Coordinates of C-alpha atoms in Angstrom, one line a residue:
M1 CA -34.5 37.0 16.5
A2 CA -35.2 34.5 19.2
F3 CA -36.4 32.0 16.5
F4 CA -33.2 32.4 14.4
S5 CA -31.1 32.1 17.6
Q6 CA -32.8 28.8 18.4
L7 CA -32.2 27.5 14.9
D8 CA -28.5 28.5 15.2
M9 CA -28.3 26.7 18.5
Q10 CA -29.8 23.5 17.1
E11 CA -27.4 23.6 14.2
G12 CA -24.5 24.1 16.5
L13 CA -25.5 21.2 18.7
R14 CA -25.9 19.0 15.6
T15 CA -22.4 20.0 14.5
L16 CA -20.9 19.4 17.9
S17 CA -22.5 16.0 18.1
V18 CA -20.6 15.0 14.9
L19 CA -17.4 16.6 16.0
Q20 CA -17.4 14.7 19.3
W21 CA -16.1 11.5 17.6
I22 CA -12.5 12.6 17.3
P23 CA -11.9 14.3 20.6
V24 CA -13.8 11.7 22.6
Y25 CA -11.9 8.8 21.2
V26 CA -8.6 10.7 21.3
I27 CA -9.0 11.9 24.9
L28 CA -10.5 8.6 26.2
G29 CA -7.7 6.7 24.5
A30 CA -4.9 9.0 25.5
I31 CA -5.8 8.9 29.3
P32 CA -4.9 5.2 29.8
I33 CA -2.3 4.9 27.0
L34 CA -0.2 7.8 28.4
G35 CA -1.4 7.9 32.0
I36 CA -0.8 4.3 33.0
P37 CA 3.0 4.2 31.9
Y38 CA 3.5 7.7 33.5
C39 CA 2.0 6.5 36.8
L40 CA 4.0 3.3 36.8
L41 CA 7.3 5.1 36.2
F42 CA 7.1 8.6 37.6
S43 CA 4.2 8.9 40.0
S44 CA 3.2 7.8 43.5
L45 CA -0.1 6.7 41.9
W46 CA 1.5 3.6 40.5
P47 CA -0.8 1.3 42.6
L48 CA -3.7 2.8 40.7
A49 CA -2.0 2.0 37.4
V50 CA -1.3 -1.6 38.5
L51 CA -5.0 -2.0 39.6
S52 CA -6.1 -0.8 36.2
L53 CA -3.9 -3.3 34.4
I54 CA -5.1 -6.1 36.7
W55 CA -8.7 -5.1 36.0
L56 CA -8.1 -5.1 32.2
V57 CA -6.5 -8.6 32.4
C58 CA -9.4 -10.0 34.5
D59 CA -12.0 -8.4 32.3
W60 CA -10.3 -9.2 29.0
N61 CA -12.9 -11.6 27.6
T62 CA -16.0 -9.4 28.5
H63 CA -16.1 -7.6 25.2
S64 CA -16.2 -11.0 23.3
Q65 CA -18.9 -12.4 25.6
D66 CA -21.8 -10.5 27.2
G67 CA -20.3 -7.0 27.2
R68 CA -21.7 -4.2 29.3
R69 CA -24.6 -2.8 27.3
S70 CA -26.3 0.3 28.6
A71 CA -29.8 1.4 27.5
W72 CA -29.1 4.8 29.1
V73 CA -26.1 5.4 26.9
R74 CA -27.9 4.2 23.8
N75 CA -30.6 6.7 24.4
W76 CA -28.5 9.8 25.0
T77 CA -29.9 13.0 23.6
L78 CA -26.5 13.4 21.9
W79 CA -27.4 10.7 19.4
K80 CA -30.6 12.5 18.4
Y81 CA -28.6 15.5 17.4
F82 CA -26.1 13.2 15.6
Q83 CA -29.0 11.6 13.7
S84 CA -30.7 14.9 12.7
Y85 CA -27.4 16.3 11.4
F86 CA -27.7 14.3 8.1
P87 CA -30.5 13.1 8.9
V88 CA -30.2 9.3 9.4
K89 CA -33.2 7.0 8.9
L90 CA -33.9 3.3 9.5
V91 CA -36.5 1.6 7.2
K92 CA -37.9 -1.9 7.8
T93 CA -39.2 -4.0 4.9
H94 CA -39.9 -7.2 6.9
D95 CA -40.4 -8.1 10.5
L96 CA -37.6 -10.0 12.4
S97 CA -39.0 -12.7 14.6
P98 CA -37.6 -12.8 18.1
K99 CA -37.6 -16.6 17.8
Q100 CA -34.5 -16.4 15.5
N101 CA -31.0 -14.9 15.6
Y102 CA -29.8 -12.8 12.7
I103 CA -26.7 -11.6 10.9
I104 CA -27.6 -8.2 9.4
V105 CA -25.0 -7.6 6.7
N106 CA -24.6 -3.9 5.9
H107 CA -23.3 -2.2 2.8
P108 CA -21.6 0.0 1.8
H109 CA -18.9 0.8 4.4
G110 CA -18.4 4.4 3.5
V111 CA -15.6 6.4 5.1
L112 CA -16.9 6.2 8.7
S113 CA -20.1 4.1 8.5
F114 CA -22.4 6.8 10.0
G115 CA -25.5 4.9 9.1
A116 CA -24.6 1.7 10.7
F117 CA -23.4 3.5 13.9
V118 CA -26.5 5.7 14.4
N119 CA -29.0 3.0 13.4
F120 CA -27.6 0.0 15.3
A121 CA -25.3 1.3 18.1
T122 CA -27.8 4.0 19.3
E123 CA -31.6 4.3 19.6
A124 CA -31.6 7.6 17.8
T125 CA -33.7 6.1 14.9
G126 CA -35.7 3.8 17.1
F127 CA -34.3 0.4 16.5
S128 CA -36.1 -1.2 19.5
R129 CA -39.4 0.3 18.4
I130 CA -39.0 -0.7 14.7
F131 CA -37.7 -4.2 15.6
P132 CA -39.2 -5.1 19.0
S133 CA -37.6 -7.9 21.0
I134 CA -34.5 -7.8 18.8
T135 CA -31.2 -6.9 20.4
P136 CA -28.6 -5.4 18.0
F137 CA -24.8 -5.8 18.3
L138 CA -22.8 -3.7 15.9
A139 CA -19.4 -5.4 15.2
T140 CA -16.2 -3.4 14.8
L141 CA -12.4 -3.8 15.0
E142 CA -11.1 -5.9 17.8
G143 CA -8.3 -3.4 18.6
I144 CA -10.7 -0.8 19.9
F145 CA -11.3 -3.1 22.9
W146 CA -7.7 -3.2 23.9
I147 CA -7.8 0.4 25.1
P148 CA -9.0 0.9 28.7
I149 CA -11.9 3.4 29.1
V150 CA -12.6 3.4 25.3
R151 CA -13.6 -0.3 25.6
E152 CA -16.2 0.6 28.2
Y153 CA -17.6 3.4 26.1
V154 CA -18.1 1.3 23.0
M155 CA -19.3 -1.8 25.0
S156 CA -22.0 0.5 26.6
M157 CA -23.5 0.9 23.1
G158 CA -23.7 -2.8 22.5
I159 CA -20.7 -2.8 20.1
C160 CA -18.7 -6.0 20.0
P161 CA -15.6 -7.2 18.1
V162 CA -16.0 -8.5 14.6
S163 CA -14.4 -11.8 15.5
E164 CA -15.7 -15.3 15.2
L165 CA -15.5 -15.8 18.9
A166 CA -17.6 -12.8 19.8
L167 CA -20.1 -13.2 17.0
K168 CA -20.7 -16.9 17.7
H169 CA -21.3 -16.1 21.4
K170 CA -24.0 -13.6 20.5
L171 CA -25.6 -16.0 18.1
T172 CA -25.4 -19.2 20.2
Q173 CA -25.1 -18.4 23.9
K174 CA -27.6 -15.6 24.4
G175 CA -30.8 -17.3 23.4
S176 CA -32.8 -15.9 20.4
G177 CA -33.8 -12.5 19.3
N178 CA -30.2 -11.3 18.7
A179 CA -28.9 -9.6 15.7
V180 CA -25.2 -9.0 14.9
I181 CA -24.5 -6.3 12.4
V182 CA -21.4 -6.7 10.2
V183 CA -20.2 -4.1 7.7
V184 CA -18.4 -6.8 5.7
G185 CA -16.7 -4.5 3.1
G186 CA -14.4 -3.2 5.8
A187 CA -11.3 -1.1 5.1
S188 CA -11.0 -2.3 1.5
E189 CA -14.5 -1.1 0.6
A190 CA -13.9 2.3 2.3
L191 CA -11.4 3.1 -0.5
L192 CA -14.2 2.6 -3.1
C193 CA -16.7 5.0 -1.6
R194 CA -17.5 8.1 -3.6
P195 CA -20.7 10.1 -4.3
G196 CA -22.8 8.4 -6.9
V197 CA -20.9 5.1 -6.6
S198 CA -22.6 1.8 -5.8
T199 CA -19.7 -0.5 -5.7
I200 CA -19.2 -2.9 -2.8
Y201 CA -16.3 -5.3 -1.9
L202 CA -17.9 -8.7 -1.3
K203 CA -16.7 -11.6 -3.5
N204 CA -13.8 -12.5 -1.2
H205 CA -15.8 -12.0 2.0
K206 CA -17.7 -15.3 2.5
G207 CA -17.0 -15.7 6.2
F208 CA -20.3 -14.2 7.2
V209 CA -22.1 -16.9 5.3
K210 CA -20.1 -19.7 6.9
L211 CA -20.8 -18.2 10.3
A212 CA -24.5 -18.1 9.5
L213 CA -24.4 -21.8 8.5
K214 CA -22.5 -22.8 11.7
T215 CA -25.0 -20.9 14.0
G216 CA -28.2 -21.2 12.0
A217 CA -28.6 -17.4 12.1
Y218 CA -30.7 -16.0 9.3
L219 CA -28.9 -13.6 6.9
V220 CA -30.5 -10.2 6.4
P221 CA -29.3 -7.9 3.6
S222 CA -29.2 -4.2 4.4
Y223 CA -28.1 -1.2 2.2
T224 CA -27.4 2.3 3.4
F225 CA -28.3 4.8 0.8
G226 CA -26.4 8.1 1.1
E227 CA -23.4 6.7 3.0
N228 CA -21.1 7.3 0.1
E229 CA -22.4 10.9 -0.4
V230 CA -21.3 12.4 2.9
F231 CA -17.6 12.8 2.0
N232 CA -15.6 13.4 -1.2
Q233 CA -12.7 11.0 -1.5
E234 CA -9.6 11.9 -3.4
T235 CA -7.3 9.6 -5.4
F236 CA -4.3 11.5 -6.6
R237 CA -2.9 11.0 -10.1
E238 CA -0.4 8.1 -10.5
G239 CA 3.2 9.3 -10.8
T240 CA 2.8 12.3 -8.5
W241 CA 4.4 12.8 -5.1
L242 CA 0.9 13.1 -3.6
R243 CA 0.0 9.7 -4.9
F244 CA 3.3 8.2 -3.6
F245 CA 2.6 9.4 -0.1
Q246 CA -1.1 8.4 -0.3
K247 CA -0.3 4.8 -1.3
N248 CA 2.4 4.4 1.4
F249 CA 0.3 6.0 4.1
Q250 CA -2.5 3.5 3.3
K251 CA 0.0 0.6 3.3
I252 CA 1.3 1.5 6.7
G253 CA -2.2 1.9 8.1
K254 CA -3.2 -1.5 6.7
T255 CA -0.1 -3.2 8.1
I256 CA -0.1 -1.7 11.6
L257 CA -3.8 -1.1 12.4
G258 CA -5.7 -3.1 9.8
L259 CA -7.1 0.1 8.4
N260 CA -7.0 1.7 5.0
F261 CA -6.7 5.5 5.5
C262 CA -8.9 7.4 3.1
T263 CA -8.0 10.8 1.7
F264 CA -11.3 12.6 2.1
H265 CA -12.9 15.9 2.8
G266 CA -16.4 17.3 3.5
R267 CA -17.7 20.6 4.6
G268 CA -16.4 23.1 7.1
L269 CA -18.0 24.8 10.0
T270 CA -19.9 27.1 7.6
R271 CA -21.9 25.8 4.7
G272 CA -20.1 26.0 1.4
S273 CA -16.6 25.9 3.1
W274 CA -14.1 23.1 2.9
G275 CA -13.4 20.9 5.9
F276 CA -13.7 17.5 7.5
L277 CA -17.3 17.6 8.7
P278 CA -19.6 15.3 6.7
F279 CA -22.0 16.8 4.3
N280 CA -25.6 17.2 5.4
H281 CA -26.8 14.5 3.1
P282 CA -29.7 12.1 4.1
I283 CA -28.6 8.6 5.1
T284 CA -31.2 5.8 4.9
T285 CA -30.6 2.2 5.9
I286 CA -33.0 -0.3 4.3
V287 CA -33.2 -3.6 6.2
G288 CA -34.3 -6.4 3.9
E289 CA -36.0 -9.7 4.1
P290 CA -34.4 -12.5 6.2
L291 CA -32.9 -15.3 4.3
P292 CA -33.4 -18.7 6.2
I293 CA -30.2 -20.6 6.7
P294 CA -29.8 -24.2 7.9
K295 CA -27.6 -25.0 10.8
L296 CA -24.6 -27.1 9.8
N297 CA -21.6 -28.0 12.0
D298 CA -19.1 -28.1 9.2
P299 CA -20.5 -26.6 6.0
D300 CA -18.5 -27.4 2.8
K301 CA -17.4 -24.9 0.2
E302 CA -20.3 -25.8 -2.2
T303 CA -22.9 -25.0 0.5
V304 CA -21.2 -21.8 1.5
T305 CA -21.1 -20.7 -2.2
K306 CA -24.8 -21.6 -2.7
Y307 CA -26.0 -19.4 0.2
F308 CA -23.5 -16.7 -0.7
E309 CA -25.1 -16.5 -4.2
L310 CA -28.6 -16.5 -2.7
Y311 CA -27.5 -13.6 -0.4
I312 CA -26.1 -11.7 -3.4
S313 CA -29.4 -12.1 -5.2
A314 CA -31.4 -10.9 -2.2
L315 CA -29.1 -7.9 -1.9
R316 CA -29.4 -6.9 -5.5
K317 CA -33.2 -7.2 -5.3
L318 CA -33.2 -4.9 -2.2
F319 CA -31.0 -2.4 -3.9
D320 CA -33.0 -2.3 -7.2
Q321 CA -36.3 -2.0 -5.3
H322 CA -35.2 1.2 -3.5
K323 CA -32.5 2.8 -5.6
V324 CA -34.7 5.3 -7.4
E325 CA -36.4 6.5 -4.2
Y326 CA -33.0 7.3 -2.7
G327 CA -31.2 9.1 -5.4
F328 CA -30.0 6.6 -8.0
S329 CA -31.3 6.3 -11.6
E330 CA -33.3 3.3 -12.8
T331 CA -30.2 2.1 -14.8
Q332 CA -27.8 2.3 -11.8
E333 CA -26.4 -1.2 -11.0
L334 CA -25.0 -2.5 -7.8
T335 CA -21.4 -3.5 -8.7
I336 CA -19.9 -6.3 -6.6
I337 CA -16.1 -6.9 -6.7

């Protein structure tokens, strides 16, 4: 009985580690968003609110520069439970020299990019052990850093904005041995993710290649197998009221927040039930071979296109080499739109 109780406790901790995403961000975000206006207008604590706003203004550029990375936060036991829920794995195919800087380009986005978060924003899969002397910076939406408290939380994990200003700083102002991780498909690619699908949104996203050329950072393809399998996504039939609301909800999210809201579901608290927990499907991120990139102050379109095509070839090669091992058939192709 004690053995089974221990197993149940481990399973419960894994589930709680995944569930913490929503309440943590909602609570951390709500405290300053609601608390600061309330203190300013209705409370004697208004000086505290003023000091908070002054601090935010003075500290505004930190997230785009050095940030406030914390090895302690990245090594929280919480992340090990998070990692083992699926489980998540990080696989190296080639060494990354600390004498260079890198842009690790990750595909596919999935609904919530669990693989990218666990592998690059935490030490749950041992990034520092697998890639010694390389410092990872996972890039995400700029808007997250506009929220007090939340910005501290995400900065502590080495997360930075996916802006040219922030990425160039990491690649040019912090010496060598730095790797920014960009999930280039973004919100548009999130709408494409479904179990068994290997379609990525890339042809209109060449900015990462131009950034690599401007900074001389090597491009590294990476593919996360299993990312599309942890949720089922629904697209309702055209002409129905559900499809009408779905399209307009997505349009509002894209316009206001820069997000495409996915209509998805996973498992519930008990196996076999319906809910919004991700399925316990293995997620494996394969990090490929670095593609050397020359440093050019003002690369022309032809040069950008040349290295973009070289990157696509390297990504297809990486996908084809590992697809059978991680659940796809030999005939499965990587579709790029």
